PDB file of C-alpha atoms and ligand atoms in Angstrom:
ATOM      1  CA  MET A1076     -13.394  -2.783 -43.366  1.00  0.00           C
ATOM      2  CA  GLU A1077     -15.847  -5.632 -43.993  1.00  0.00           C
ATOM      3  CA  GLU A1078     -14.184  -7.811 -41.348  1.00  0.00           C
ATOM      4  CA  LEU A1079     -15.424  -5.295 -38.703  1.00  0.00           C
ATOM      5  CA  ASP A1080     -18.901  -6.191 -39.796  1.00  0.00           C
ATOM      6  CA  LEU A1081     -18.329  -9.751 -38.765  1.00  0.00           C
ATOM      7  CA  VAL A1082     -17.228  -8.627 -35.368  1.00  0.00           C
ATOM      8  CA  LYS A1083     -20.516  -6.476 -35.043  1.00  0.00           C
ATOM      9  CA  ALA A1084     -22.460  -9.428 -36.055  1.00  0.00           C
ATOM     10  CA  LYS A1085     -20.566 -11.681 -33.462  1.00  0.00           C
ATOM     11  CA  ILE A1086     -21.417  -9.092 -30.777  1.00  0.00           C
ATOM     12  CA  ILE A1087     -25.021  -9.249 -31.601  1.00  0.00           C
ATOM     13  CA  ASP A1088     -25.024 -13.047 -31.550  1.00  0.00           C
ATOM     14  CA  LEU A1089     -23.458 -13.171 -28.255  1.00  0.00           C
ATOM     15  CA  VAL A1090     -26.030 -10.661 -26.799  1.00  0.00           C
ATOM     16  CA  LYS A1091     -28.738 -12.551 -28.345  1.00  0.00           C
ATOM     17  CA  GLU A1092     -27.594 -15.693 -26.472  1.00  0.00           C
ATOM     18  CA  ILE A1093     -28.247 -13.925 -23.257  1.00  0.00           C
ATOM     19  CA  GLY A1094     -31.979 -14.067 -24.061  1.00  0.00           C
ATOM     20  CA  ASP A1095     -32.966 -10.589 -22.945  1.00  0.00           C
ATOM     21  CA  ALA A1096     -34.720  -8.249 -25.353  1.00  0.00           C
ATOM     22  CA  ARG A1097     -33.796  -5.122 -23.345  1.00  0.00           C
ATOM     23  CA  SER A1098     -30.088  -5.956 -23.591  1.00  0.00           C
ATOM     24  CA  LEU A1099     -30.405  -6.271 -27.467  1.00  0.00           C
ATOM     25  CA  GLU A1100     -32.319  -2.839 -27.459  1.00  0.00           C
ATOM     26  CA  LEU A1101     -29.643  -1.185 -25.431  1.00  0.00           C
ATOM     27  CA  LEU A1102     -26.943  -2.630 -27.620  1.00  0.00           C
ATOM     28  CA  ASP A1103     -28.656  -1.082 -30.697  1.00  0.00           C
ATOM     29  CA  LEU A1104     -28.235   2.449 -28.962  1.00  0.00           C
ATOM     30  CA  LEU A1105     -24.446   2.206 -28.371  1.00  0.00           C
ATOM     31  CA  ALA A1106     -22.609   4.259 -30.891  1.00  0.00           C
ATOM     32  CA  THR A1107     -19.989   2.299 -32.671  1.00  0.00           C
ATOM     33  CA  GLY A1108     -16.395   3.544 -32.170  1.00  0.00           C
ATOM     34  CA  LYS A1109     -13.377   3.174 -34.199  1.00  0.00           C
ATOM     35  CA  MET A1110     -12.864  -0.516 -33.260  1.00  0.00           C
ATOM     36  CA  LEU A1111      -9.077   0.112 -32.886  1.00  0.00           C
ATOM     37  CA  ARG A1112      -8.547  -3.123 -30.764  1.00  0.00           C
ATOM     38  CA  SER A1113     -10.441  -5.182 -33.425  1.00  0.00           C
ATOM     39  CA  LYS A1114      -8.529  -3.755 -36.292  1.00  0.00           C
ATOM     40  CA  LEU A1115      -5.319  -4.696 -34.511  1.00  0.00           C
ATOM     41  CA  VAL A1116      -6.312  -8.139 -33.786  1.00  0.00           C
ATOM     42  CA  LEU A1117      -7.476  -8.802 -37.170  1.00  0.00           C
ATOM     43  CA  LYS A1118      -4.317  -7.363 -38.780  1.00  0.00           C
ATOM     44  CA  ILE A1119      -2.222  -9.586 -36.403  1.00  0.00           C
ATOM     45  CA  ALA A1120      -4.190 -12.823 -36.499  1.00  0.00           C
ATOM     46  CA  GLY A1121      -6.100 -12.572 -39.764  1.00  0.00           C
ATOM     47  CA  THR A1122      -9.883 -13.147 -39.906  1.00  0.00           C
ATOM     48  CA  THR A1123     -11.042 -16.386 -38.596  1.00  0.00           C
ATOM     49  CA  ASN A1124     -13.768 -17.623 -36.280  1.00  0.00           C
ATOM     50  CA  GLU A1125     -11.370 -17.502 -33.336  1.00  0.00           C
ATOM     51  CA  SER A1126     -10.035 -13.891 -34.136  1.00  0.00           C
ATOM     52  CA  VAL A1127     -13.549 -12.503 -34.724  1.00  0.00           C
ATOM     53  CA  GLU A1128     -14.659 -14.025 -31.472  1.00  0.00           C
ATOM     54  CA  LEU A1129     -11.732 -12.557 -29.683  1.00  0.00           C
ATOM     55  CA  CYS A1130     -12.483  -9.118 -31.118  1.00  0.00           C
ATOM     56  CA  ALA A1131     -16.148  -9.386 -29.909  1.00  0.00           C
ATOM     57  CA  VAL A1132     -15.120 -10.255 -26.503  1.00  0.00           C
ATOM     58  CA  ILE A1133     -12.682  -7.199 -26.405  1.00  0.00           C
ATOM     59  CA  GLU A1134     -15.083  -4.778 -27.917  1.00  0.00           C
ATOM     60  CA  MET A1135     -17.778  -5.822 -25.365  1.00  0.00           C
ATOM     61  CA  ILE A1136     -15.379  -5.359 -22.518  1.00  0.00           C
ATOM     62  CA  HIS A1137     -14.390  -1.996 -23.924  1.00  0.00           C
ATOM     63  CA  ALA A1138     -18.077  -0.943 -24.382  1.00  0.00           C
ATOM     64  CA  ALA A1139     -18.757  -2.052 -20.795  1.00  0.00           C
ATOM     65  CA  SER A1140     -15.891  -0.022 -19.445  1.00  0.00           C
ATOM     66  CA  LEU A1141     -17.111   3.220 -21.459  1.00  0.00           C
ATOM     67  CA  LEU A1142     -20.686   2.573 -20.003  1.00  0.00           C
ATOM     68  CA  HIS A1143     -19.382   2.721 -16.573  1.00  0.00           C
ATOM     69  CA  ASP A1144     -16.756   5.384 -17.356  1.00  0.00           C
ATOM     70  CA  ASP A1145     -19.714   7.701 -18.600  1.00  0.00           C
ATOM     71  CA  VAL A1146     -21.359   7.166 -15.289  1.00  0.00           C
ATOM     72  CA  ILE A1147     -18.166   7.927 -13.410  1.00  0.00           C
ATOM     73  CA  ASP A1148     -17.344  10.999 -15.420  1.00  0.00           C
ATOM     74  CA  GLU A1149     -21.090  12.061 -15.531  1.00  0.00           C
ATOM     75  CA  SER A1150     -20.821  12.349 -19.209  1.00  0.00           C
ATOM     76  CA  ASP A1151     -23.851  13.063 -21.396  1.00  0.00           C
ATOM     77  CA  THR A1152     -22.469  12.114 -24.657  1.00  0.00           C
ATOM     78  CA  ARG A1153     -20.293   9.184 -26.107  1.00  0.00           C
ATOM     79  CA  ARG A1154     -19.013   9.347 -29.604  1.00  0.00           C
ATOM     80  CA  GLY A1155     -21.288  12.243 -30.516  1.00  0.00           C
ATOM     81  CA  LYS A1156     -24.454  10.424 -29.364  1.00  0.00           C
ATOM     82  CA  PRO A1157     -26.129  10.677 -25.956  1.00  0.00           C
ATOM     83  CA  SER A1158     -24.722   8.227 -23.580  1.00  0.00           C
ATOM     84  CA  ILE A1159     -26.811   5.532 -22.075  1.00  0.00           C
ATOM     85  CA  ASN A1160     -26.726   7.264 -18.717  1.00  0.00           C
ATOM     86  CA  ALA A1161     -28.081  10.381 -20.307  1.00  0.00           C
ATOM     87  CA  LEU A1162     -30.708   8.577 -22.309  1.00  0.00           C
ATOM     88  CA  PHE A1163     -31.888   6.551 -19.302  1.00  0.00           C
ATOM     89  CA  ASP A1164     -30.158   6.786 -15.971  1.00  0.00           C
ATOM     90  CA  ASN A1165     -26.835   5.619 -14.317  1.00  0.00           C
ATOM     91  CA  LYS A1166     -28.476   2.407 -13.244  1.00  0.00           C
ATOM     92  CA  THR A1167     -29.307   1.277 -16.771  1.00  0.00           C
ATOM     93  CA  ALA A1168     -25.712   2.166 -17.864  1.00  0.00           C
ATOM     94  CA  ILE A1169     -24.053   0.292 -14.816  1.00  0.00           C
ATOM     95  CA  MET A1170     -26.252  -2.818 -15.342  1.00  0.00           C
ATOM     96  CA  PHE A1171     -26.038  -2.979 -19.079  1.00  0.00           C
ATOM     97  CA  GLY A1172     -22.257  -2.625 -18.556  1.00  0.00           C
ATOM     98  CA  ASP A1173     -22.392  -5.534 -16.090  1.00  0.00           C
ATOM     99  CA  ILE A1174     -24.276  -7.715 -18.584  1.00  0.00           C
ATOM    100  CA  LEU A1175     -21.986  -6.988 -21.519  1.00  0.00           C
ATOM    101  CA  TYR A1176     -18.834  -7.449 -19.302  1.00  0.00           C
ATOM    102  CA  SER A1177     -19.939 -10.786 -17.717  1.00  0.00           C
ATOM    103  CA  LYS A1178     -21.183 -12.269 -21.086  1.00  0.00           C
ATOM    104  CA  ALA A1179     -17.764 -11.492 -22.487  1.00  0.00           C
ATOM    105  CA  PHE A1180     -16.138 -13.283 -19.580  1.00  0.00           C
ATOM    106  CA  THR A1181     -18.370 -16.217 -20.078  1.00  0.00           C
ATOM    107  CA  GLN A1182     -17.146 -16.474 -23.570  1.00  0.00           C
ATOM    108  CA  LEU A1183     -13.573 -16.130 -22.375  1.00  0.00           C
ATOM    109  CA  THR A1184     -13.876 -19.137 -20.543  1.00  0.00           C
ATOM    110  CA  THR A1185     -14.286 -21.178 -23.722  1.00  0.00           C
ATOM    111  CA  MET A1186     -11.227 -19.556 -25.353  1.00  0.00           C
ATOM    112  CA  PRO A1187      -7.490 -20.809 -24.795  1.00  0.00           C
ATOM    113  CA  SER A1188      -6.604 -20.194 -21.215  1.00  0.00           C
ATOM    114  CA  SER A1189      -3.647 -17.863 -21.901  1.00  0.00           C
ATOM    115  CA  ILE A1190      -6.087 -15.622 -23.861  1.00  0.00           C
ATOM    116  CA  ALA A1191      -8.452 -15.827 -20.948  1.00  0.00           C
ATOM    117  CA  TYR A1192      -5.771 -14.823 -18.508  1.00  0.00           C
ATOM    118  CA  ASN A1193      -4.292 -12.045 -20.532  1.00  0.00           C
ATOM    119  CA  ILE A1194      -7.699 -10.383 -21.251  1.00  0.00           C
ATOM    120  CA  SER A1195      -9.079 -10.795 -17.851  1.00  0.00           C
ATOM    121  CA  ASN A1196      -5.778  -9.583 -16.336  1.00  0.00           C
ATOM    122  CA  ALA A1197      -5.950  -6.476 -18.468  1.00  0.00           C
ATOM    123  CA  VAL A1198      -9.550  -5.834 -17.194  1.00  0.00           C
ATOM    124  CA  THR A1199      -8.219  -5.660 -13.637  1.00  0.00           C
ATOM    125  CA  LEU A1200      -5.460  -3.302 -14.865  1.00  0.00           C
ATOM    126  CA  LEU A1201      -8.035  -0.962 -16.646  1.00  0.00           C
ATOM    127  CA  SER A1202     -10.178  -0.861 -13.659  1.00  0.00           C
ATOM    128  CA  VAL A1203      -7.242   0.067 -11.412  1.00  0.00           C
ATOM    129  CA  GLY A1204      -6.316   2.652 -14.112  1.00  0.00           C
ATOM    130  CA  GLU A1205      -9.898   4.089 -13.971  1.00  0.00           C
ATOM    131  CA  MET A1206      -9.519   4.388 -10.168  1.00  0.00           C
ATOM    132  CA  LEU A1207      -6.098   6.121 -10.463  1.00  0.00           C
ATOM    133  CA  ASP A1208      -7.609   8.518 -13.020  1.00  0.00           C
ATOM    134  CA  VAL A1209     -10.376   9.413 -10.599  1.00  0.00           C
ATOM    135  CA  ASP A1210      -7.859   9.734  -7.639  1.00  0.00           C
ATOM    136  CA  LEU A1211      -5.507  11.912  -9.753  1.00  0.00           C
ATOM    137  CA  SER A1212      -8.405  14.222 -10.676  1.00  0.00           C
ATOM    138  CA  LYS A1213      -8.828  15.168  -7.028  1.00  0.00           C
ATOM    139  CA  GLU A1214      -5.891  17.517  -6.780  1.00  0.00           C
ATOM    140  CA  PHE A1215      -3.585  19.170  -9.410  1.00  0.00           C
ATOM    141  CA  ASN A1216      -1.147  16.267 -10.360  1.00  0.00           C
ATOM    142  CA  ASN A1217       2.131  17.500 -11.646  1.00  0.00           C
ATOM    143  CA  SER A1218       3.662  13.951 -11.858  1.00  0.00           C
ATOM    144  CA  TYR A1219       4.437  12.684 -15.439  1.00  0.00           C
ATOM    145  CA  ASP A1220       5.200   9.146 -14.012  1.00  0.00           C
ATOM    146  CA  LYS A1221       1.811   8.996 -12.315  1.00  0.00           C
ATOM    147  CA  TYR A1222       0.060  10.193 -15.415  1.00  0.00           C
ATOM    148  CA  LEU A1223       1.973   7.567 -17.542  1.00  0.00           C
ATOM    149  CA  ASP A1224       1.146   4.746 -15.174  1.00  0.00           C
ATOM    150  CA  MET A1225      -2.443   5.732 -15.160  1.00  0.00           C
ATOM    151  CA  ILE A1226      -2.864   5.823 -19.012  1.00  0.00           C
ATOM    152  CA  TYR A1227      -1.018   2.601 -19.331  1.00  0.00           C
ATOM    153  CA  LYS A1228      -3.443   0.927 -17.074  1.00  0.00           C
ATOM    154  CA  LYS A1229      -6.542   2.760 -18.027  1.00  0.00           C
ATOM    155  CA  THR A1230      -6.122   2.425 -21.783  1.00  0.00           C
ATOM    156  CA  SER A1231      -3.036   0.711 -23.026  1.00  0.00           C
ATOM    157  CA  SER A1232      -3.458  -2.483 -20.981  1.00  0.00           C
ATOM    158  CA  LEU A1233      -6.368  -3.888 -23.016  1.00  0.00           C
ATOM    159  CA  ILE A1234      -4.727  -2.791 -26.314  1.00  0.00           C
ATOM    160  CA  GLU A1235      -1.504  -4.602 -25.137  1.00  0.00           C
ATOM    161  CA  ALA A1236      -3.570  -7.706 -24.205  1.00  0.00           C
ATOM    162  CA  SER A1237      -5.412  -7.629 -27.494  1.00  0.00           C
ATOM    163  CA  ALA A1238      -2.233  -7.474 -29.509  1.00  0.00           C
ATOM    164  CA  ARG A1239      -0.647 -10.265 -27.364  1.00  0.00           C
ATOM    165  CA  SER A1240      -3.783 -12.511 -27.699  1.00  0.00           C
ATOM    166  CA  ALA A1241      -3.878 -12.039 -31.302  1.00  0.00           C
ATOM    167  CA  ALA A1242      -0.207 -12.952 -31.628  1.00  0.00           C
ATOM    168  CA  PHE A1243      -0.804 -16.059 -29.451  1.00  0.00           C
ATOM    169  CA  LEU A1244      -3.712 -17.154 -31.892  1.00  0.00           C
ATOM    170  CA  VAL A1245      -1.318 -17.319 -34.862  1.00  0.00           C
ATOM    171  CA  SER A1246       1.893 -18.357 -32.880  1.00  0.00           C
ATOM    172  CA  LYS A1247       3.601 -15.003 -33.485  1.00  0.00           C
ATOM    173  CA  ASP A1248       6.019 -13.430 -31.092  1.00  0.00           C
ATOM    174  CA  GLU A1249       3.622 -12.478 -28.140  1.00  0.00           C
ATOM    175  CA  GLU A1250       6.177 -10.157 -26.494  1.00  0.00           C
ATOM    176  CA  SER A1251       6.858  -8.037 -29.565  1.00  0.00           C
ATOM    177  CA  PHE A1252       3.296  -7.656 -30.367  1.00  0.00           C
ATOM    178  CA  ALA A1253       2.507  -6.819 -26.658  1.00  0.00           C
ATOM    179  CA  LEU A1254       5.013  -4.138 -26.709  1.00  0.00           C
ATOM    180  CA  TYR A1255       3.634  -2.739 -29.946  1.00  0.00           C
ATOM    181  CA  GLY A1256       0.172  -2.763 -28.307  1.00  0.00           C
ATOM    182  CA  LYS A1257       1.468  -1.109 -25.079  1.00  0.00           C
ATOM    183  CA  ASN A1258       3.200   1.649 -26.901  1.00  0.00           C
ATOM    184  CA  LEU A1259       0.460   2.228 -29.340  1.00  0.00           C
ATOM    185  CA  GLY A1260      -2.056   2.367 -26.437  1.00  0.00           C
ATOM    186  CA  ILE A1261      -0.117   5.123 -24.704  1.00  0.00           C
ATOM    187  CA  ALA A1262       0.323   7.142 -27.817  1.00  0.00           C
ATOM    188  CA  PHE A1263      -3.606   6.649 -28.403  1.00  0.00           C
ATOM    189  CA  GLN A1264      -4.436   8.162 -24.961  1.00  0.00           C
ATOM    190  CA  MET A1265      -2.024  10.961 -25.334  1.00  0.00           C
ATOM    191  CA  ILE A1266      -3.555  11.903 -28.727  1.00  0.00           C
ATOM    192  CA  ASP A1267      -7.037  11.607 -26.952  1.00  0.00           C
ATOM    193  CA  ASP A1268      -5.840  13.975 -24.453  1.00  0.00           C
ATOM    194  CA  ILE A1269      -4.252  16.491 -26.937  1.00  0.00           C
ATOM    195  CA  LEU A1270      -7.563  16.337 -28.945  1.00  0.00           C
ATOM    196  CA  ASP A1271      -9.489  17.645 -25.935  1.00  0.00           C
ATOM    197  CA  ILE A1272      -7.614  20.789 -26.418  1.00  0.00           C
ATOM    198  CA  THR A1273      -7.250  21.169 -30.176  1.00  0.00           C
ATOM    199  CA  GLN A1274     -10.572  19.948 -31.405  1.00  0.00           C
ATOM    200  CA  ASP A1275     -13.689  22.013 -31.364  1.00  0.00           C
ATOM    201  CA  SER A1276     -16.306  20.657 -29.096  1.00  0.00           C
ATOM    202  CA  LYS A1277     -18.713  19.689 -31.967  1.00  0.00           C
ATOM    203  CA  THR A1278     -16.221  17.365 -33.626  1.00  0.00           C
ATOM    204  CA  LEU A1279     -15.344  15.765 -30.290  1.00  0.00           C
ATOM    205  CA  GLY A1280     -18.964  15.517 -29.099  1.00  0.00           C
ATOM    206  CA  LYS A1281     -18.004  17.030 -25.732  1.00  0.00           C
ATOM    207  CA  PRO A1282     -17.110  20.497 -24.438  1.00  0.00           C
ATOM    208  CA  ALA A1283     -13.515  21.799 -25.171  1.00  0.00           C
ATOM    209  CA  LEU A1284     -10.829  21.668 -22.431  1.00  0.00           C
ATOM    210  CA  LEU A1285     -13.315  19.471 -20.515  1.00  0.00           C
ATOM    211  CA  ASP A1286     -10.423  17.241 -18.997  1.00  0.00           C
ATOM    212  CA  PHE A1287      -8.791  20.151 -17.152  1.00  0.00           C
ATOM    213  CA  VAL A1288     -12.219  21.512 -16.037  1.00  0.00           C
ATOM    214  CA  GLU A1289     -12.929  17.925 -14.754  1.00  0.00           C
ATOM    215  CA  GLY A1290      -9.628  17.740 -12.899  1.00  0.00           C
ATOM    216  CA  LYS A1291      -7.547  15.830 -15.426  1.00  0.00           C
ATOM    217  CA  VAL A1292      -3.974  17.248 -15.770  1.00  0.00           C
ATOM    218  CA  THR A1293      -3.095  15.540 -19.102  1.00  0.00           C
ATOM    219  CA  ILE A1294       0.137  15.596 -21.057  1.00  0.00           C
ATOM    220  CA  PRO A1295      -0.078  19.037 -22.441  1.00  0.00           C
ATOM    221  CA  TYR A1296      -0.986  20.539 -19.113  1.00  0.00           C
ATOM    222  CA  LEU A1297       1.862  18.670 -17.401  1.00  0.00           C
ATOM    223  CA  LEU A1298       4.399  19.949 -19.868  1.00  0.00           C
ATOM    224  CA  MET A1299       2.973  23.438 -19.812  1.00  0.00           C
ATOM    225  CA  TRP A1300       3.078  23.433 -15.989  1.00  0.00           C
ATOM    226  CA  GLU A1301       6.747  22.395 -16.008  1.00  0.00           C
ATOM    227  CA  ARG A1302       7.795  25.140 -18.216  1.00  0.00           C
ATOM    228  CA  LEU A1303       5.774  28.018 -16.532  1.00  0.00           C
ATOM    229  CA  ASP A1304       7.476  30.274 -13.825  1.00  0.00           C
ATOM    230  CA  ALA A1305       6.384  30.166 -10.269  1.00  0.00           C
ATOM    231  CA  LYS A1306       3.710  32.933 -10.686  1.00  0.00           C
ATOM    232  CA  ASN A1307       2.165  31.329 -13.776  1.00  0.00           C
ATOM    233  CA  LYS A1308       2.386  27.832 -12.361  1.00  0.00           C
ATOM    234  CA  SER A1309       0.090  29.242  -9.534  1.00  0.00           C
ATOM    235  CA  LYS A1310      -2.154  30.858 -12.147  1.00  0.00           C
ATOM    236  CA  LEU A1311      -2.584  27.677 -13.986  1.00  0.00           C
ATOM    237  CA  GLU A1312      -3.364  25.882 -10.712  1.00  0.00           C
ATOM    238  CA  SER A1313      -5.944  28.543  -9.703  1.00  0.00           C
ATOM    239  CA  MET A1314      -7.876  27.661 -12.862  1.00  0.00           C
ATOM    240  CA  TYR A1315      -7.886  24.029 -12.125  1.00  0.00           C
ATOM    241  CA  LYS A1316     -11.182  22.058 -11.845  1.00  0.00           C
ATOM    242  CA  LYS A1317     -13.402  25.173 -12.387  1.00  0.00           C
ATOM    243  CA  PRO A1318     -15.581  26.410 -15.213  1.00  0.00           C
ATOM    244  CA  LEU A1319     -13.272  28.481 -17.503  1.00  0.00           C
ATOM    245  CA  ARG A1320     -14.012  32.064 -18.517  1.00  0.00           C
ATOM    246  CA  ASP A1321     -13.300  32.868 -22.221  1.00  0.00           C
ATOM    247  CA  GLU A1322     -10.104  34.814 -21.312  1.00  0.00           C
ATOM    248  CA  GLU A1323      -8.844  31.873 -19.177  1.00  0.00           C
ATOM    249  CA  LEU A1324      -9.477  29.577 -21.982  1.00  0.00           C
ATOM    250  CA  SER A1325      -7.368  31.766 -24.273  1.00  0.00           C
ATOM    251  CA  TRP A1326      -4.691  32.140 -21.616  1.00  0.00           C
ATOM    252  CA  ILE A1327      -4.293  28.431 -21.436  1.00  0.00           C
ATOM    253  CA  LYS A1328      -4.356  27.845 -25.129  1.00  0.00           C
ATOM    254  CA  ASP A1329      -1.788  30.683 -25.708  1.00  0.00           C
ATOM    255  CA  ASN A1330       0.595  29.469 -23.000  1.00  0.00           C
ATOM    256  CA  MET A1331       0.366  25.902 -24.234  1.00  0.00           C
ATOM    257  CA  ASN A1332       1.678  27.148 -27.609  1.00  0.00           C
ATOM    258  CA  GLU A1333       4.178  29.548 -26.282  1.00  0.00           C
ATOM    259  CA  THR A1334       5.821  27.005 -23.996  1.00  0.00           C
ATOM    260  CA  LYS A1335       5.564  24.534 -26.865  1.00  0.00           C
ATOM    261  CA  ALA A1336       3.860  22.194 -24.550  1.00  0.00           C
ATOM    262  CA  LEU A1337       1.252  21.298 -27.216  1.00  0.00           C
ATOM    263  CA  GLN A1338       3.737  20.712 -29.760  1.00  0.00           C
ATOM    264  CA  ASP A1339       6.013  18.580 -27.659  1.00  0.00           C
ATOM    265  CA  SER A1340       3.047  16.426 -26.490  1.00  0.00           C
ATOM    266  CA  ILE A1341       2.301  15.654 -29.993  1.00  0.00           C
ATOM    267  CA  LEU A1342       5.934  14.728 -30.573  1.00  0.00           C
ATOM    268  CA  LEU A1343       5.788  12.510 -27.392  1.00  0.00           C
ATOM    269  CA  ALA A1344       2.791  10.656 -28.635  1.00  0.00           C
ATOM    270  CA  ASN A1345       4.694  10.318 -31.991  1.00  0.00           C
ATOM    271  CA  LYS A1346       7.636   8.907 -30.107  1.00  0.00           C
ATOM    272  CA  PHE A1347       5.441   6.148 -28.490  1.00  0.00           C
ATOM    273  CA  GLY A1348       4.065   5.544 -31.698  1.00  0.00           C
ATOM    274  CA  MET A1349       7.305   5.117 -33.475  1.00  0.00           C
ATOM    275  CA  GLU A1350       8.603   2.874 -30.604  1.00  0.00           C
ATOM    276  CA  ALA A1351       5.423   0.757 -31.203  1.00  0.00           C
ATOM    277  CA  ILE A1352       6.494   0.145 -34.830  1.00  0.00           C
ATOM    278  CA  GLU A1353      10.142  -0.191 -34.124  1.00  0.00           C
ATOM    279  CA  VAL A1354       9.518  -3.400 -32.141  1.00  0.00           C
ATOM    280  CA  LEU A1355       8.037  -4.954 -35.183  1.00  0.00           C
ATOM    281  CA  LYS A1356      10.663  -3.920 -37.673  1.00  0.00           C
ATOM    282  CA  ASP A1357      11.573  -7.488 -38.544  1.00  0.00           C
ATOM    283  CA  GLU A1358       7.952  -8.357 -39.110  1.00  0.00           C
ATOM    284  CA  ASP A1359       5.787  -7.612 -42.311  1.00  0.00           C
ATOM    285  CA  ASN A1360       4.126  -4.686 -40.638  1.00  0.00           C
ATOM    286  CA  GLU A1361       2.755  -2.194 -43.183  1.00  0.00           C
ATOM    287  CA  ASP A1362      -0.652  -2.597 -41.874  1.00  0.00           C
ATOM    288  CA  LEU A1363       0.221  -2.110 -38.416  1.00  0.00           C
ATOM    289  CA  LYS A1364       2.360   0.876 -39.271  1.00  0.00           C
ATOM    290  CA  ASN A1365      -0.710   2.422 -40.950  1.00  0.00           C
ATOM    291  CA  ILE A1366      -2.982   1.708 -37.925  1.00  0.00           C
ATOM    292  CA  MET A1367      -0.460   3.610 -35.851  1.00  0.00           C
ATOM    293  CA  LYS A1368      -0.186   6.533 -38.363  1.00  0.00           C
ATOM    294  CA  SER A1369      -3.750   6.962 -38.715  1.00  0.00           C
ATOM    295  CA  MET A1370      -4.424   6.749 -34.922  1.00  0.00           C
ATOM    296  CA  ILE A1371      -1.780   9.577 -34.461  1.00  0.00           C
ATOM    297  CA  GLY A1372      -3.282  11.609 -37.277  1.00  0.00           C
ATOM    298  CA  ARG A1373      -6.821  11.193 -36.277  1.00  0.00           C
ATOM    299  CA  SER A1374      -9.053  14.162 -35.464  1.00  0.00           C
ATOM    300  CA  PHE A1375     -11.535  12.586 -33.168  1.00  0.00           C
TER     301      PHE A1375
HETATM  302  C1  FPP B2130     -12.211   6.195 -20.752  1.00  0.00           C
HETATM  303  O1  FPP B2130     -11.314   7.239 -20.377  1.00  0.00           O
HETATM  304  C2  FPP B2130     -12.173   5.053 -19.824  1.00  0.00           C
HETATM  305  C3  FPP B2130     -11.484   3.804 -19.926  1.00  0.00           C
HETATM  306  C4  FPP B2130     -10.539   3.675 -21.095  1.00  0.00           C
HETATM  307  C5  FPP B2130     -11.376   2.760 -18.912  1.00  0.00           C
HETATM  308  C6  FPP B2130     -12.740   2.714 -18.062  1.00  0.00           C
HETATM  309  C7  FPP B2130     -12.661   1.615 -17.125  1.00  0.00           C
HETATM  310  C8  FPP B2130     -13.582   1.210 -16.196  1.00  0.00           C
HETATM  311  C9  FPP B2130     -14.717   2.067 -15.940  1.00  0.00           C
HETATM  312  C10 FPP B2130     -13.365  -0.002 -15.307  1.00  0.00           C
HETATM  313  C11 FPP B2130     -14.660  -0.898 -15.428  1.00  0.00           C
HETATM  314  C12 FPP B2130     -14.382  -1.905 -16.461  1.00  0.00           C
HETATM  315  C13 FPP B2130     -15.285  -2.980 -16.854  1.00  0.00           C
HETATM  316  C14 FPP B2130     -15.035  -3.836 -17.929  1.00  0.00           C
HETATM  317  C15 FPP B2130     -16.754  -3.006 -16.176  1.00  0.00           C
HETATM  318  P1  FPP B2130     -11.544   8.709 -20.426  1.00  0.00           P
HETATM  319  O2  FPP B2130     -12.704   9.213 -19.551  1.00  0.00           O
HETATM  320  O3  FPP B2130     -10.344   9.396 -20.334  1.00  0.00           O
HETATM  321  O4  FPP B2130     -12.097   8.819 -21.972  1.00  0.00           O
HETATM  322  P2  FPP B2130     -13.329   9.516 -22.696  1.00  0.00           P
HETATM  323  O5  FPP B2130     -13.044  10.828 -22.877  1.00  0.00           O
HETATM  324  O6  FPP B2130     -13.594   8.637 -23.977  1.00  0.00           O
HETATM  325  O7  FPP B2130     -14.493   9.264 -21.577  1.00  0.00           O
HETATM  326 MG1   MG B2131     -14.717   9.450 -19.665  1.00  0.00          MG
END
């Protein structure tokens, strides 16, 4: 998608404006992601200077949040490449995150105030979401509601705000597009959590079942736990947050299949995906439908 190159160029321009050579060097080391948020914004609002600028701001905020997340998660890789904290150190990752994040906010102040409000409010939510994620990773969490609230805030809030802001730019119905973004975001994080289990570590660029080892009880584990008897519930809990031996790894995967927890997690992600599309049924939404479908069907 050539439009995404415009977004990348805009990000480089904004970072150049900072006038700091080191920031530009670090920007060059960031692996480009799927740019889901930009794809959404451009599909909803078309490609204009304003929409490209909005995408650049959102991608910079997203990149900043991942720089900080990799420090928090002590992750050595990001999108199959070494993370900035692994290449340099935590300090560099945090500071570069701060630079990207604050430059994006400076740019936001030049944009319509409702966009500035929506996006900055989403950043508060995603920061709260990250804190909830860390807190929920301290002890085995068996609450679906807490999980759902956390993934909404951590991942979905910025996607929701992106879709809402894009709709605002072209005077489309903000509420419908926001709801589309919200449900798409929840489906997106669920798929991410499922891929941690189904994909081999090479494709993902991180070790398999890492979430559980790190204390994250994601949707497939939640559904599996609910369906196990008391003895096996305890067995699963005893494996929580520890390095897994091969037989433990197989036990988890086998039970996830036998209890249909994995299958039903995929169905649940699909349900959120379908709800996303349902809100837009009166709109010309073929492209947005396709974004949802390829997101659900993705393998990394
Ligand atoms: C990835 O989650 C993390 C997020 C989507 C949000 C992180 C947010 C912050 C660190 C708040 C700070 C925000 C700013 C703008 C400075 P994950 O660890 O589940 O996903 P992963 O597997 O891709 O790492
Ligand atoms: Mg992480």
